[in-house]
Coordinates of C-alpha atoms in Angstrom, one line a residue:
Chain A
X1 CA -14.7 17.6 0.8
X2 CA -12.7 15.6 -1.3
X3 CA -14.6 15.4 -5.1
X4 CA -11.9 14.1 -7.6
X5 CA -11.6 10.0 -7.0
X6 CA -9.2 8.1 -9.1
X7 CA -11.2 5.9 -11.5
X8 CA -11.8 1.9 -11.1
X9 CA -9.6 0.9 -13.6
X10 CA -6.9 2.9 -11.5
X11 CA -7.7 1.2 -8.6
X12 CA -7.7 -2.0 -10.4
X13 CA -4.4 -1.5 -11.4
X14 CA -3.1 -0.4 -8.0
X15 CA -4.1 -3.4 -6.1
X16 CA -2.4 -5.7 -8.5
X17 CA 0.3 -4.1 -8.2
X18 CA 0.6 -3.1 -12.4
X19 CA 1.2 0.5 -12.2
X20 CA 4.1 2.7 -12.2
X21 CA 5.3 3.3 -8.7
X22 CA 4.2 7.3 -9.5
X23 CA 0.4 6.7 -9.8
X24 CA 0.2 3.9 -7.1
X25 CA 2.0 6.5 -4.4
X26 CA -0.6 8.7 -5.9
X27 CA -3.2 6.5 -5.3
X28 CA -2.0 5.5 -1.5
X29 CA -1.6 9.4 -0.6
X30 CA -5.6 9.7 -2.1
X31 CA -6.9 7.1 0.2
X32 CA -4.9 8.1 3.3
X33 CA -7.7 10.6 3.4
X34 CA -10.3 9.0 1.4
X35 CA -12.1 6.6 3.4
X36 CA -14.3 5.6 0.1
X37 CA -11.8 4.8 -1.9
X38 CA -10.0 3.0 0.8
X39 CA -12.4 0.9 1.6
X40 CA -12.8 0.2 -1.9
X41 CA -9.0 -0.7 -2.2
X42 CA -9.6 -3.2 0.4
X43 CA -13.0 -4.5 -0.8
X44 CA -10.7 -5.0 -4.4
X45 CA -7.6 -6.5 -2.8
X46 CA -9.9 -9.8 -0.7
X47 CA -11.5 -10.3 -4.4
X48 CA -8.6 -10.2 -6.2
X49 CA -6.4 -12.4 -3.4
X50 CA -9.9 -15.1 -3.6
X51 CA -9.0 -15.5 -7.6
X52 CA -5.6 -15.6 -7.4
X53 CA -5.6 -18.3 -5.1
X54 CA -9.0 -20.3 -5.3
X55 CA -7.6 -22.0 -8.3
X56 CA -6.2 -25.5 -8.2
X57 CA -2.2 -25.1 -9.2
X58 CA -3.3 -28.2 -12.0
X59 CA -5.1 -25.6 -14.1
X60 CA -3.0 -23.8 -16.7
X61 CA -0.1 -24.7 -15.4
X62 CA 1.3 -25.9 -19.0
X63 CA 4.2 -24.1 -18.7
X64 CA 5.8 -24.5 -15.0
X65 CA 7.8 -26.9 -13.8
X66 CA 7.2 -26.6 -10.2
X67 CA 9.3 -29.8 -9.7
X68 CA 12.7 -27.1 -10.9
X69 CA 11.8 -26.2 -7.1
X70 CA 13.5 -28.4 -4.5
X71 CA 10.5 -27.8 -1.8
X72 CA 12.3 -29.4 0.8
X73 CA 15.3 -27.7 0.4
X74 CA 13.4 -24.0 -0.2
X75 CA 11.7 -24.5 2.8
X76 CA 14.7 -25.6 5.1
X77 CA 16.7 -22.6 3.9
X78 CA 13.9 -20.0 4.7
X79 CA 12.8 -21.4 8.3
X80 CA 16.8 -21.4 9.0
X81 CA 16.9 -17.9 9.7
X82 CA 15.2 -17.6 13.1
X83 CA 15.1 -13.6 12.6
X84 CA 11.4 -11.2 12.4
X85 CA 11.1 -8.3 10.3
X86 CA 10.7 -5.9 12.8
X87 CA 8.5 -2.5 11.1
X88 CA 10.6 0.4 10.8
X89 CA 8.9 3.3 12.6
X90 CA 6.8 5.4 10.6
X91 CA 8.4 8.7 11.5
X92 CA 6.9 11.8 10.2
X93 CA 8.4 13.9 7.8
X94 CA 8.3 17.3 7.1
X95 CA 9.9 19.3 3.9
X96 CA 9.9 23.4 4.3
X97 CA 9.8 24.9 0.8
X98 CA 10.3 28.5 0.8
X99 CA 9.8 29.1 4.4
X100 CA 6.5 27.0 4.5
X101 CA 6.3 23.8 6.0
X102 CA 4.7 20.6 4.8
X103 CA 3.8 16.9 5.8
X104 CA 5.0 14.8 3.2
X105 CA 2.7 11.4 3.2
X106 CA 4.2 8.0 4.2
X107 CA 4.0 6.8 0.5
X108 CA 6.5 8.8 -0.8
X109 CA 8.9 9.2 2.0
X110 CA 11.8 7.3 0.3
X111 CA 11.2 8.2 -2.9
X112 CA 14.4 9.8 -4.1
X113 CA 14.0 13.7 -4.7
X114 CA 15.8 16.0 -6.5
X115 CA 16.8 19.4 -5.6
X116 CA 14.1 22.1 -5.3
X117 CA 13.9 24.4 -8.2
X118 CA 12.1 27.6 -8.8
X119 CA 9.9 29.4 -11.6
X120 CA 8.3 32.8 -9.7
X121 CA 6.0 31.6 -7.7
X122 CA 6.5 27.8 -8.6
X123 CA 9.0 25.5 -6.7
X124 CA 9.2 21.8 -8.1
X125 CA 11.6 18.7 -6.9
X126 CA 11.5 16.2 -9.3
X127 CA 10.8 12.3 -7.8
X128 CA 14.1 10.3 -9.1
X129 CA 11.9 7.3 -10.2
X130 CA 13.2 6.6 -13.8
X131 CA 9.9 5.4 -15.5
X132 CA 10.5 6.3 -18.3
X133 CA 7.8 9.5 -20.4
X134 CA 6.2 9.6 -16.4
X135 CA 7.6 12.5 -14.6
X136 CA 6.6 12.8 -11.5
X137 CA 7.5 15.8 -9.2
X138 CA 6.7 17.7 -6.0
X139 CA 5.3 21.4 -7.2
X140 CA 4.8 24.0 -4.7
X141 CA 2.9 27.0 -5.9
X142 CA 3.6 30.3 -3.5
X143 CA 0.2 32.3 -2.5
X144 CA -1.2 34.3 -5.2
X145 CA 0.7 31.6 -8.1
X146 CA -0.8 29.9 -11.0
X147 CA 0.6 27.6 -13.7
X148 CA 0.3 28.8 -16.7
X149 CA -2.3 27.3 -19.2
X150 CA -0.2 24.0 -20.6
X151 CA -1.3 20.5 -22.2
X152 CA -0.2 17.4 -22.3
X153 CA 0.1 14.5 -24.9
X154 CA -0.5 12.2 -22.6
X155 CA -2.3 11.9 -19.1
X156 CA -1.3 14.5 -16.3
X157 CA -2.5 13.9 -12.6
X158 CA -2.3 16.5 -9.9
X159 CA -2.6 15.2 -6.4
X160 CA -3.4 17.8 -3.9
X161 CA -1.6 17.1 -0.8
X162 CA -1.8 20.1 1.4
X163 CA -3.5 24.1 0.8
X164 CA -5.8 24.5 -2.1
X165 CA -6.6 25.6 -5.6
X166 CA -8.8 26.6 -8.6
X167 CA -9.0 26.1 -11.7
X168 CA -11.7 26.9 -15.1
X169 CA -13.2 23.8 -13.3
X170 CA -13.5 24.4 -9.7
X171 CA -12.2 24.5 -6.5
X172 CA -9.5 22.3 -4.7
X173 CA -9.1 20.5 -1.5
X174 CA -6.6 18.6 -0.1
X175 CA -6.9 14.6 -1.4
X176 CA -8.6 15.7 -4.1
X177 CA -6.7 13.5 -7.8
X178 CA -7.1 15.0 -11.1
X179 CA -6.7 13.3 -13.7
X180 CA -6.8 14.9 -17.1
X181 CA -5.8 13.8 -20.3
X182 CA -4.4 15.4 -23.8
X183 CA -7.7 17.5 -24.4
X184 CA -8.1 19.6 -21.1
X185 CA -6.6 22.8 -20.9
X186 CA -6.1 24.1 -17.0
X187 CA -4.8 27.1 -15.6
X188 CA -4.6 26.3 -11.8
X189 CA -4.2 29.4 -9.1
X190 CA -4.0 29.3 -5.6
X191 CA -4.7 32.3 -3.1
X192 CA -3.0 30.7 -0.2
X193 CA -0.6 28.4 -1.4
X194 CA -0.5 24.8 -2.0
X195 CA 1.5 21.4 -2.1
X196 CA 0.8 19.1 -5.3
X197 CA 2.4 15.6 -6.4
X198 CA 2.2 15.6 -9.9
X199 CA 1.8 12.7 -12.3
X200 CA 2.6 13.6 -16.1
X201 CA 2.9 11.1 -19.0
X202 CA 5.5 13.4 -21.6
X203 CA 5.0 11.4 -24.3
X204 CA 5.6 14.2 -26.4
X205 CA 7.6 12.3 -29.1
X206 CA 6.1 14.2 -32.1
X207 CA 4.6 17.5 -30.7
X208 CA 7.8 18.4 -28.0
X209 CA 9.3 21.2 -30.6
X210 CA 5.5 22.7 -31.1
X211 CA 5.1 22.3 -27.1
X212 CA 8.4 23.9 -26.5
X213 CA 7.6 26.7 -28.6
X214 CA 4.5 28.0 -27.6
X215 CA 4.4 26.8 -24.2
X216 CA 8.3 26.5 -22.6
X217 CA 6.9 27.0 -19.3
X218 CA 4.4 24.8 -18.7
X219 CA 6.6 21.8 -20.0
X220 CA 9.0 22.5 -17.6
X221 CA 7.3 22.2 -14.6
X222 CA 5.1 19.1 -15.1
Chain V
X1 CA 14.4 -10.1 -17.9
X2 CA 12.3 -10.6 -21.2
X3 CA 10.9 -6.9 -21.1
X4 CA 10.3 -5.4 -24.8
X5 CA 10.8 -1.8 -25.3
X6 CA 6.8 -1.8 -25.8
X7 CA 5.8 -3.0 -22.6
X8 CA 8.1 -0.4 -21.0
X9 CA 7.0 2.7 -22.7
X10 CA 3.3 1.6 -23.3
X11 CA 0.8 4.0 -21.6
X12 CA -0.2 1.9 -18.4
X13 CA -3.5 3.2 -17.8
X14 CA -4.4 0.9 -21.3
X15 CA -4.2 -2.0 -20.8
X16 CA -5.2 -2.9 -17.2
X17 CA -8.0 -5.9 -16.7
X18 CA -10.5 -5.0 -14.4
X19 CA -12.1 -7.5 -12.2
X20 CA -15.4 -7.1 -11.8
X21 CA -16.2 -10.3 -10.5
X22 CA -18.0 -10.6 -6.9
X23 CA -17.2 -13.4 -4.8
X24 CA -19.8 -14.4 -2.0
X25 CA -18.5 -15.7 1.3
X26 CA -20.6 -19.1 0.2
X27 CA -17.7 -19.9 -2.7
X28 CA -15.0 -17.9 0.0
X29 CA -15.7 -21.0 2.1
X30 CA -16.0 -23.7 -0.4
X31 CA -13.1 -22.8 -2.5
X32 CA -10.5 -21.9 0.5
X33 CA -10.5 -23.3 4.3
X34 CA -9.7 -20.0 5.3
X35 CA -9.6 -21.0 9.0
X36 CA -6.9 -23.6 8.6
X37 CA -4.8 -20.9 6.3
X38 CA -5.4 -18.5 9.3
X39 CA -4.4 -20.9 11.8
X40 CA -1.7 -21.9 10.1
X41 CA -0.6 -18.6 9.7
X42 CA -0.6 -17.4 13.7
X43 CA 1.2 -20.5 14.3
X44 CA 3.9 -19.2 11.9
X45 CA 3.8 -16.2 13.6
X46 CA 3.3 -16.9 17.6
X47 CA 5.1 -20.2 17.7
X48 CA 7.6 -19.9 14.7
X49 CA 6.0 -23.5 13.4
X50 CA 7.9 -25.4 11.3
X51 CA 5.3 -27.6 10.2
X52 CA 2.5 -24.9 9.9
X53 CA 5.0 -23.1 7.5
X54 CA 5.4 -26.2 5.2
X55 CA 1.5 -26.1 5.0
X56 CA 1.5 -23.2 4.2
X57 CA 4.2 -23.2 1.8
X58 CA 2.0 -26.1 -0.2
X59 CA -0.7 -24.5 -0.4
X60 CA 0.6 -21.0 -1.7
X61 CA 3.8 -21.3 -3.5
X62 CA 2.4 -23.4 -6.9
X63 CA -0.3 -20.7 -7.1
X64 CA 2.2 -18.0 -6.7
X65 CA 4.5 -20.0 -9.0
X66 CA 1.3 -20.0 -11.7
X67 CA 0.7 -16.3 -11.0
X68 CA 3.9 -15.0 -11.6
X69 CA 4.8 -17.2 -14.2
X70 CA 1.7 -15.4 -16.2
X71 CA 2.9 -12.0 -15.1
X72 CA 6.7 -12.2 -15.8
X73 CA 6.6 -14.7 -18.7
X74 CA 10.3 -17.0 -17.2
X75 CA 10.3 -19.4 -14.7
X76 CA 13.7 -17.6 -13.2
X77 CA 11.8 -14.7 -11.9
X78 CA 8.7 -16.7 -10.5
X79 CA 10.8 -18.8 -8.9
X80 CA 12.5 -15.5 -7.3
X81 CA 9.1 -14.4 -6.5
X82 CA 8.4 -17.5 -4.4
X83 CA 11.4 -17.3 -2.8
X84 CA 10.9 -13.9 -1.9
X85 CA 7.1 -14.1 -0.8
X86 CA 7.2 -17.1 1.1
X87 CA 10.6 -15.6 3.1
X88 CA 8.5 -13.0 3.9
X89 CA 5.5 -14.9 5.2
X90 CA 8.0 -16.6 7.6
X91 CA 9.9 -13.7 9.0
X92 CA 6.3 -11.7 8.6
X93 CA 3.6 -13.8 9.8
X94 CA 3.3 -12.0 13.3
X95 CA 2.2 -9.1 11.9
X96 CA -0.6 -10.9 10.8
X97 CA -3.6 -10.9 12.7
X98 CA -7.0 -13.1 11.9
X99 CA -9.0 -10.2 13.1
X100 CA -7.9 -8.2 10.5
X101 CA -8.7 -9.8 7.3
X102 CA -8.3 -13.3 5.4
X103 CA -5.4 -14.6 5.6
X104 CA -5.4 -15.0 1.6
X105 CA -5.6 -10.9 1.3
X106 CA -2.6 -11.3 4.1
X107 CA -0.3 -13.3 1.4
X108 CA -1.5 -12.1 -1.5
X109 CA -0.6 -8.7 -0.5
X110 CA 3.3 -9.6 0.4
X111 CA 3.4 -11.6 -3.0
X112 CA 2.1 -8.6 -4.6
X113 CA 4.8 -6.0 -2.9
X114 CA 7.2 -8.4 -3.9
X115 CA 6.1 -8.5 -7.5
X116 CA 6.1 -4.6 -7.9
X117 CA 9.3 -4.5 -6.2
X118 CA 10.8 -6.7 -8.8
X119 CA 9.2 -5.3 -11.8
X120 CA 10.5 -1.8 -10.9
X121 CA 13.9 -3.4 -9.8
X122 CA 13.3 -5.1 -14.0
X123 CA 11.6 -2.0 -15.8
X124 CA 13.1 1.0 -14.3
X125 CA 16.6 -0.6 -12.9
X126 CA 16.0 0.5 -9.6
X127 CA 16.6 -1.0 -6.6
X128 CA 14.3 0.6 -3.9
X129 CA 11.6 -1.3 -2.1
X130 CA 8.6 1.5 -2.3
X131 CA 6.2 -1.1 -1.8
X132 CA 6.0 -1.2 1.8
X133 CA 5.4 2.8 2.1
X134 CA 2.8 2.7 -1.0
X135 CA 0.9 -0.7 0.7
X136 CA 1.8 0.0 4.8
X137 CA -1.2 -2.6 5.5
X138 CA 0.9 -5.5 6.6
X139 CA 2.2 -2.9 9.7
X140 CA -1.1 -2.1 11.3
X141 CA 0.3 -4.6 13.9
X142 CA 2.7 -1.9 15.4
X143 CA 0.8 -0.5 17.6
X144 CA -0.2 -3.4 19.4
X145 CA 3.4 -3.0 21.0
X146 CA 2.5 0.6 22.5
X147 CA 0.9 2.3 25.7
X148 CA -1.0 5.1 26.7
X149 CA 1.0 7.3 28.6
X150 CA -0.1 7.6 32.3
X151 CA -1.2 11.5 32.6
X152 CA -3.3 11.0 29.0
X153 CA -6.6 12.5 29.4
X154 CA -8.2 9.7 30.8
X155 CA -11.6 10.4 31.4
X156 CA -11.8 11.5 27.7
X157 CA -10.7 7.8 26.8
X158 CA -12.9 6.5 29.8
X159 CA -16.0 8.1 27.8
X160 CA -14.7 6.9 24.6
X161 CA -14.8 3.4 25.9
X162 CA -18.4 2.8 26.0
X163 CA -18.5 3.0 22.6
X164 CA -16.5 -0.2 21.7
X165 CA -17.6 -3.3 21.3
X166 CA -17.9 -5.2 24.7
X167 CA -14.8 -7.9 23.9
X168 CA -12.6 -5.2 23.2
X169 CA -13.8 -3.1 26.3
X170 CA -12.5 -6.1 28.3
X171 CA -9.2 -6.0 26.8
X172 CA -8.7 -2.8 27.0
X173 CA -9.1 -1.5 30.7
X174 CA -7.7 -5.3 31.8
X175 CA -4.6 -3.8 29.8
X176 CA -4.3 -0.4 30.2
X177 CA -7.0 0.2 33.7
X178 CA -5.7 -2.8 35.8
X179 CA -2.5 -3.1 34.1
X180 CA -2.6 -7.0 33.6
X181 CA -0.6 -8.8 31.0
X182 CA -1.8 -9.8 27.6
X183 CA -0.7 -13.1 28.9
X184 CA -3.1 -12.7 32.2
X185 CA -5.7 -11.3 30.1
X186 CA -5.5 -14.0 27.7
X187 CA -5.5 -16.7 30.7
X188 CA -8.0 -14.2 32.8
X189 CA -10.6 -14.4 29.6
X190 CA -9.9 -17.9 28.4
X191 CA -9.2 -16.3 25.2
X192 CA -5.8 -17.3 23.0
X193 CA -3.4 -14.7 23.6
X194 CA -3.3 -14.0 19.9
X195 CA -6.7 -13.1 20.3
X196 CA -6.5 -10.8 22.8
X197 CA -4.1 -9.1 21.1
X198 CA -5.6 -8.2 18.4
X199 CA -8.8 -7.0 20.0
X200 CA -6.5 -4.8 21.9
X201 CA -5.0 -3.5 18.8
X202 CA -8.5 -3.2 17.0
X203 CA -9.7 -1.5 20.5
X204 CA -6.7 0.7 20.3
X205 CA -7.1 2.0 16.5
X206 CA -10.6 2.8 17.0
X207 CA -9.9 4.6 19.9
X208 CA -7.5 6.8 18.2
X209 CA -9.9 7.5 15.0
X210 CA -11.6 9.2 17.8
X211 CA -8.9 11.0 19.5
X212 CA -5.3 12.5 18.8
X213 CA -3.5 10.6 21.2
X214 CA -0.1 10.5 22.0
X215 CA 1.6 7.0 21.9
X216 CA 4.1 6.5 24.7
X217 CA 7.3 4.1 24.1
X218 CA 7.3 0.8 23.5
X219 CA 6.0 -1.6 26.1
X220 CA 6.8 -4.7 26.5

């Protein structure tokens, strides 16, 4: 059973649409098998679509000139095109990383990915999304591989999207999002494999050379 | 493209508001005739209405104007973001469906995909559209299109059946048991065939939470 939940701040953020494209795929992937926090998505997204449109358009609206618009004109130009989005088929999509197959989830199927790299037992492709200290990566670990015991300045969230792992803390499932910040140490392991997306926030402006030093691994793979 | 430097690299898990507030259906319906919207909006998308689509574009686009303008700080971009939005409620709207939520949530989730889209297109100069794959919701009209194939187990759907709700029973083995038309259904029922579609499509996803069913092609 899925334990680890992203928080309601998280959730918050996701339905309007405020955070980086990383922890918002993150957060899709999560409620694809989370009913909960699905629902609660849902329950969020009515609320938030009642504010934003309850409100008269005379209220605080110092600043706009909605007359720059020519309605008329806006309107004629977008009902001139007599053509329907038509849904582009959601195809599944598998990636095999060393020999094992996976199911990668709907939310990150055009994400652009790097080429696989490996470390022993750990095989990471690194999601091409250019936000700046986030790095965001697939990270295989091979049965019987851990990560070694690694920190980060910032926030680091590991997705489980397929197998399962352990760490000081417990035990694993697929779905299950945890978050951790700056101050928790982990060491995960897995016995029989698993498929993570990983969320990490760098931010390691002043303590990179320290990090480097003492720990070379563990920011290379996050 | 007023972005500062502190914006982009600011932690975003800071400095997010958090709405707390509960809305009860009593303001719902007092604040927003969520009917007309609704109505409005399946005209757009059955009858590609003109008129319904100006309606619509006067109720929504100053609030998505005020909205954005607060998010993005220049008129430019929420101007874009009207532009964008409201071209996607028109060449969008038949994935709507009234059965499946308020047709506020419907909009407010395209203006929102197109807002992300543009803020990563702004903050991290790319140009993909993730949106769509990250929110899928305004798809779950696509199976609506499709059929069981013929030699699917039916006696395990058969059983599954009974535990619908009546209307959607109807529509269902008028569809798939007697092979009428939506069209006939509709007529058949007295019901509006935008109706009967979507009971068939709500019929059809509960069926398959129950069972791993295989989707045949597209039917017409």
């Amino acid at each position: 059973m899925i334990k680890h939940h992203p928080n309601t701040e998280l959730l918050s953020g996701h339905v309007n649409g405020q955070l980086p494209a990383s922890l918002s795929a993150a957060i899709a992937m999560h409620n694809e098998l989370c009913p909960q926090c699905a629902r609660t998505v849902n329950n969020m997204t009515e609320e938030q679509a009642e504010l934003s449109f309850e409100q008269s358009p005379g209220e605080a609206t110092n600043d706009i000139d909605f007359n720059a618009i020519d309605i008329e004109q806006m309107i004629a130009a977008i009902t001139s095109d007599e053509s329907i989005e038509l849904l582009a088929e959601d195809v599944p999509m598998t990636v095999t990383v060393k020999g094992q197959d996976y199911k990668i989830p709907r939310a990150i199927q055009h994400m652009p990915m790097g080429k696989w790299n490996s470390f022993g037992k750990i095989t990471r492709a690194r999601m091409d999304l250019n936000e700046g200290d986030i790095h965001t990566s697939l990270l295989q670990i091979a049965p019987g591989g851990s990560v070694p015991e690694h920190t980060h300045k910032g926030f680091e969230l590991t997705l489980l999207l397929q197998g399962s792992f352990k760490d000081e803390m417990g035990t694993y499932v697929a779905g299950d999002f945890i978050m951790l910040d700056g101050e928790h140490q982990h060491t995960p392991e897995t016995t029989d494999g698993c498929l993570c997306f990983t969320v990490a926030d760098g931010a390691q402006h002043f303590t990179q050379g320290i990090n480097k030093l003492l720990n070379p691994i563990g920011s290379l793979i996050y | 493209m007023q972005v500062t430097e502190q914006q982009r690299t600011e932690n975003p898990l800071k400095t997010l508001p958090i709405h707390h507030k509960r809305i009860t259906n009593k303001s719902m319906n007092d604040e927003i005739n969520h009917k007309e919207l609704a109505d409005w909006l399946t005209a757009v998308g059955q009858d590609r209405d003109k008129q319904a689509f100006t309606n619509l574009f006067k109720f929504f686009s100053p609030k998505i104007l005020r909205i954005s303008s607060s998010k993005f700080n220049t008129q430019a971009i929420a101007n874009e973001i009207v532009q964008e939005t409201m071209t996607n409620v028109w060449r969008k709207a038949h994935l709507y469906s009234a059965d499946k939520g308020a047709p506020t949530t419907w909009v407010y989730t395209v203006m929102r995909n197109v807002s992300f889209d543009l803020l990563r297109k702004i903050q991290s100069k790319k140009e993909d559209t993730l949106s769509d794959d990250i929110w899928p919701t305004l798809d779950v009209a696509d199976e609506e299109e499709t059929e069981f194939a013929d030699h699917i187990e039916n006696q395990k759907v058969l059983a599954l059946l009974d535990s619908l709700p009546e209307k959607q029973q109807q529509v269902i083995k008028g569809f798939y048991f007697m092979e009428m038309s939506q069209e006939q259904l509709a007529q058949h029922l007295n019901l509006p065939l935008g109706t009967v579609k979507s009971r068939l499509r709500l019929a059809l996803n509960k069926l398959k939470q129950h069972v791993d069913l295989q989707l045949g092609d597209n039917h017409d």
